Amino acid sequence: MISIIELNRIMGSGFLPLACDCTVNADGSLCIRIFEPVSGRVDLLLTRVSPEGLDSIRSISNLIGELRTEIKAGRRGFAAVG
């Protein structure tokens, strides 16, 4: 996996005008929160995403596309992805 700083930068740019915050859980999985920056409304929250395979711009771009689809479908959160 690339650094969490770089992942946040790429993911953030992929969801504009929404904001995206990625953090690493104690077990090494990721917590991804996509939200409206002014109101703080959370559009999607994933609490246990496997970082496995998130090692290239292409793989992260594919994840962004999948998450955009979930947001459009009206889903708000998942326990695990990947």
Short mmCIF file of N, CA and C in Angstrom, two decimals:
data_model
loop_
_atom_site.label_atom_id
_atom_site.label_comp_id
_atom_site.label_asym_id
_atom_site.label_seq_id
_atom_site.Cartn_x
_atom_site.Cartn_y
_atom_site.Cartn_z
N MET A 1 0.85 -1.19 0.00
CA MET A 1 0.00 0.00 0.00
C MET A 1 0.88 1.24 0.00
N ILE A 2 0.42 2.29 -0.65
CA ILE A 2 1.14 3.55 -0.62
C ILE A 2 0.91 4.22 0.74
N SER A 3 1.62 5.29 1.01
CA SER A 3 1.50 5.95 2.31
C SER A 3 0.08 6.49 2.51
N ILE A 4 -0.33 6.58 3.77
CA ILE A 4 -1.66 7.09 4.09
C ILE A 4 -1.81 8.54 3.66
N ILE A 5 -0.73 9.29 3.69
CA ILE A 5 -0.78 10.70 3.25
C ILE A 5 -1.09 10.77 1.76
N GLU A 6 -0.40 9.95 0.97
CA GLU A 6 -0.64 9.93 -0.47
C GLU A 6 -2.04 9.39 -0.77
N LEU A 7 -2.46 8.36 -0.05
CA LEU A 7 -3.80 7.81 -0.24
C LEU A 7 -4.85 8.88 0.02
N ASN A 8 -4.70 9.64 1.10
CA ASN A 8 -5.64 10.71 1.41
C ASN A 8 -5.68 11.76 0.30
N ARG A 9 -4.52 12.09 -0.24
CA ARG A 9 -4.46 13.10 -1.32
C ARG A 9 -5.21 12.61 -2.55
N ILE A 10 -4.94 11.38 -2.96
CA ILE A 10 -5.58 10.82 -4.16
C ILE A 10 -7.09 10.66 -3.95
N MET A 11 -7.46 10.06 -2.81
CA MET A 11 -8.88 9.84 -2.53
C MET A 11 -9.61 11.18 -2.43
N GLY A 12 -8.99 12.15 -1.77
CA GLY A 12 -9.62 13.47 -1.64
C GLY A 12 -9.90 14.11 -2.98
N SER A 13 -8.95 14.02 -3.89
CA SER A 13 -9.17 14.62 -5.21
C SER A 13 -10.20 13.86 -6.02
N GLY A 14 -10.40 12.59 -5.71
CA GLY A 14 -11.36 11.78 -6.45
C GLY A 14 -12.80 11.99 -6.06
N PHE A 15 -13.05 12.68 -4.94
CA PHE A 15 -14.42 12.86 -4.47
C PHE A 15 -14.86 14.32 -4.43
N LEU A 16 -14.05 15.23 -4.94
CA LEU A 16 -14.44 16.64 -4.94
C LEU A 16 -15.80 16.81 -5.60
N PRO A 17 -16.68 17.64 -5.09
CA PRO A 17 -16.51 18.62 -4.02
C PRO A 17 -16.67 18.05 -2.61
N LEU A 18 -16.93 16.75 -2.49
CA LEU A 18 -16.95 16.13 -1.16
C LEU A 18 -15.53 15.99 -0.64
N ALA A 19 -15.40 15.75 0.64
CA ALA A 19 -14.10 15.52 1.26
C ALA A 19 -13.99 14.04 1.61
N CYS A 20 -12.76 13.55 1.73
CA CYS A 20 -12.51 12.16 2.07
C CYS A 20 -11.39 12.11 3.09
N ASP A 21 -11.60 11.30 4.13
CA ASP A 21 -10.59 11.14 5.17
C ASP A 21 -10.34 9.65 5.34
N CYS A 22 -9.10 9.23 5.18
CA CYS A 22 -8.70 7.83 5.35
C CYS A 22 -7.77 7.73 6.54
N THR A 23 -8.06 6.78 7.43
CA THR A 23 -7.20 6.54 8.58
C THR A 23 -6.93 5.04 8.67
N VAL A 24 -5.84 4.70 9.35
CA VAL A 24 -5.46 3.31 9.53
C VAL A 24 -5.94 2.85 10.91
N ASN A 25 -6.71 1.75 10.94
CA ASN A 25 -7.17 1.16 12.19
C ASN A 25 -6.02 0.39 12.85
N ALA A 26 -6.18 0.03 14.10
CA ALA A 26 -5.17 -0.70 14.85
C ALA A 26 -4.80 -2.03 14.18
N ASP A 27 -5.76 -2.65 13.49
CA ASP A 27 -5.50 -3.95 12.85
C ASP A 27 -4.92 -3.81 11.44
N GLY A 28 -4.64 -2.57 11.00
CA GLY A 28 -4.06 -2.33 9.68
C GLY A 28 -5.08 -2.08 8.59
N SER A 29 -6.37 -2.29 8.89
CA SER A 29 -7.42 -2.00 7.90
C SER A 29 -7.61 -0.48 7.85
N LEU A 30 -8.36 -0.05 6.85
CA LEU A 30 -8.60 1.38 6.67
C LEU A 30 -10.02 1.76 7.07
N CYS A 31 -10.16 2.96 7.57
CA CYS A 31 -11.47 3.58 7.79
C CYS A 31 -11.54 4.72 6.77
N ILE A 32 -12.57 4.69 5.93
CA ILE A 32 -12.73 5.71 4.90
C ILE A 32 -14.05 6.43 5.14
N ARG A 33 -13.96 7.76 5.28
CA ARG A 33 -15.15 8.58 5.52
C ARG A 33 -15.23 9.61 4.40
N ILE A 34 -16.35 9.60 3.68
CA ILE A 34 -16.58 10.56 2.61
C ILE A 34 -17.72 11.46 3.10
N PHE A 35 -17.47 12.75 3.11
CA PHE A 35 -18.41 13.66 3.75
C PHE A 35 -18.46 15.01 3.05
N GLU A 36 -19.54 15.76 3.35
CA GLU A 36 -19.71 17.11 2.84
C GLU A 36 -18.95 18.01 3.82
N PRO A 37 -17.93 18.75 3.35
CA PRO A 37 -17.04 19.45 4.26
C PRO A 37 -17.67 20.59 5.05
N VAL A 38 -18.67 21.26 4.52
CA VAL A 38 -19.25 22.40 5.23
C VAL A 38 -20.19 21.92 6.34
N SER A 39 -21.10 21.03 5.99
CA SER A 39 -22.09 20.57 6.98
C SER A 39 -21.58 19.42 7.84
N GLY A 40 -20.61 18.68 7.31
CA GLY A 40 -20.12 17.50 8.02
C GLY A 40 -20.94 16.25 7.76
N ARG A 41 -21.99 16.36 6.93
CA ARG A 41 -22.83 15.21 6.62
C ARG A 41 -22.00 14.09 6.00
N VAL A 42 -22.07 12.90 6.56
CA VAL A 42 -21.31 11.75 6.06
C VAL A 42 -22.12 11.07 4.96
N ASP A 43 -21.54 10.99 3.77
CA ASP A 43 -22.20 10.33 2.65
C ASP A 43 -21.87 8.85 2.59
N LEU A 44 -20.71 8.47 3.07
CA LEU A 44 -20.32 7.06 3.08
C LEU A 44 -19.25 6.85 4.15
N LEU A 45 -19.43 5.79 4.94
CA LEU A 45 -18.46 5.45 5.97
C LEU A 45 -18.15 3.96 5.87
N LEU A 46 -16.89 3.65 5.65
CA LEU A 46 -16.43 2.27 5.58
C LEU A 46 -15.41 2.10 6.70
N THR A 47 -15.68 1.18 7.61
CA THR A 47 -14.86 1.11 8.81
C THR A 47 -13.72 0.10 8.75
N ARG A 48 -13.79 -0.89 7.87
CA ARG A 48 -12.75 -1.93 7.84
C ARG A 48 -12.46 -2.33 6.40
N VAL A 49 -11.73 -1.48 5.71
CA VAL A 49 -11.37 -1.73 4.31
C VAL A 49 -9.97 -2.32 4.26
N SER A 50 -9.82 -3.41 3.56
CA SER A 50 -8.50 -4.02 3.41
C SER A 50 -7.63 -3.14 2.51
N PRO A 51 -6.41 -2.81 2.96
CA PRO A 51 -5.52 -2.02 2.12
C PRO A 51 -4.82 -2.85 1.05
N GLU A 52 -5.02 -4.16 1.09
CA GLU A 52 -4.36 -5.06 0.15
C GLU A 52 -4.73 -4.68 -1.29
N GLY A 53 -3.73 -4.51 -2.11
CA GLY A 53 -3.96 -4.19 -3.51
C GLY A 53 -4.05 -2.70 -3.80
N LEU A 54 -4.08 -1.86 -2.77
CA LEU A 54 -4.13 -0.42 -3.01
C LEU A 54 -2.70 0.11 -3.14
N ASP A 55 -2.04 -0.33 -4.20
CA ASP A 55 -0.62 -0.01 -4.37
C ASP A 55 -0.32 0.76 -5.65
N SER A 56 -1.38 1.20 -6.33
CA SER A 56 -1.17 1.97 -7.56
C SER A 56 -2.31 2.98 -7.73
N ILE A 57 -2.05 3.97 -8.55
CA ILE A 57 -3.08 4.96 -8.86
C ILE A 57 -4.29 4.27 -9.47
N ARG A 58 -4.06 3.29 -10.31
CA ARG A 58 -5.16 2.57 -10.98
C ARG A 58 -6.04 1.85 -9.96
N SER A 59 -5.45 1.15 -9.01
CA SER A 59 -6.25 0.42 -8.03
C SER A 59 -7.03 1.38 -7.13
N ILE A 60 -6.43 2.49 -6.77
CA ILE A 60 -7.13 3.48 -5.96
C ILE A 60 -8.23 4.14 -6.77
N SER A 61 -7.98 4.42 -8.03
CA SER A 61 -9.00 4.98 -8.91
C SER A 61 -10.18 4.03 -9.06
N ASN A 62 -9.90 2.73 -9.15
CA ASN A 62 -10.98 1.74 -9.22
C ASN A 62 -11.82 1.75 -7.94
N LEU A 63 -11.15 1.87 -6.79
CA LEU A 63 -11.86 1.94 -5.51
C LEU A 63 -12.73 3.19 -5.48
N ILE A 64 -12.21 4.32 -5.91
CA ILE A 64 -12.98 5.57 -5.95
C ILE A 64 -14.23 5.38 -6.80
N GLY A 65 -14.09 4.75 -7.97
CA GLY A 65 -15.25 4.49 -8.83
C GLY A 65 -16.29 3.63 -8.14
N GLU A 66 -15.85 2.59 -7.45
CA GLU A 66 -16.78 1.71 -6.73
C GLU A 66 -17.50 2.47 -5.62
N LEU A 67 -16.76 3.29 -4.89
CA LEU A 67 -17.38 4.04 -3.80
C LEU A 67 -18.33 5.11 -4.30
N ARG A 68 -18.01 5.73 -5.43
CA ARG A 68 -18.94 6.70 -6.04
C ARG A 68 -20.25 6.01 -6.41
N THR A 69 -20.16 4.79 -6.91
CA THR A 69 -21.36 4.02 -7.26
C THR A 69 -22.19 3.75 -6.00
N GLU A 70 -21.53 3.41 -4.91
CA GLU A 70 -22.24 3.16 -3.65
C GLU A 70 -22.94 4.42 -3.15
N ILE A 71 -22.28 5.56 -3.27
CA ILE A 71 -22.89 6.82 -2.85
C ILE A 71 -24.12 7.11 -3.70
N LYS A 72 -24.00 6.95 -5.02
CA LYS A 72 -25.13 7.19 -5.91
C LYS A 72 -26.29 6.25 -5.61
N ALA A 73 -25.98 5.04 -5.15
CA ALA A 73 -27.03 4.07 -4.83
C ALA A 73 -27.68 4.38 -3.48
N GLY A 74 -27.16 5.36 -2.77
CA GLY A 74 -27.74 5.77 -1.51
C GLY A 74 -27.26 4.98 -0.31
N ARG A 75 -26.24 4.17 -0.50
CA ARG A 75 -25.71 3.41 0.65
C ARG A 75 -24.87 4.34 1.52
N ARG A 76 -24.91 4.13 2.81
CA ARG A 76 -24.23 5.03 3.75
C ARG A 76 -23.02 4.41 4.43
N GLY A 77 -22.94 3.09 4.53
CA GLY A 77 -21.81 2.53 5.25
C GLY A 77 -21.73 1.03 5.15
N PHE A 78 -20.53 0.51 5.35
CA PHE A 78 -20.25 -0.91 5.27
C PHE A 78 -19.26 -1.27 6.36
N ALA A 79 -19.33 -2.48 6.83
CA ALA A 79 -18.37 -2.92 7.84
C ALA A 79 -17.04 -3.30 7.21
N ALA A 80 -17.07 -3.94 6.05
CA ALA A 80 -15.82 -4.40 5.46
C ALA A 80 -15.90 -4.37 3.94
N VAL A 81 -14.79 -4.07 3.33
CA VAL A 81 -14.65 -4.09 1.87
C VAL A 81 -13.32 -4.70 1.57
N GLY A 82 -13.26 -5.56 0.53
CA GLY A 82 -11.98 -6.09 0.10
C GLY A 82 -11.67 -7.38 0.60
#
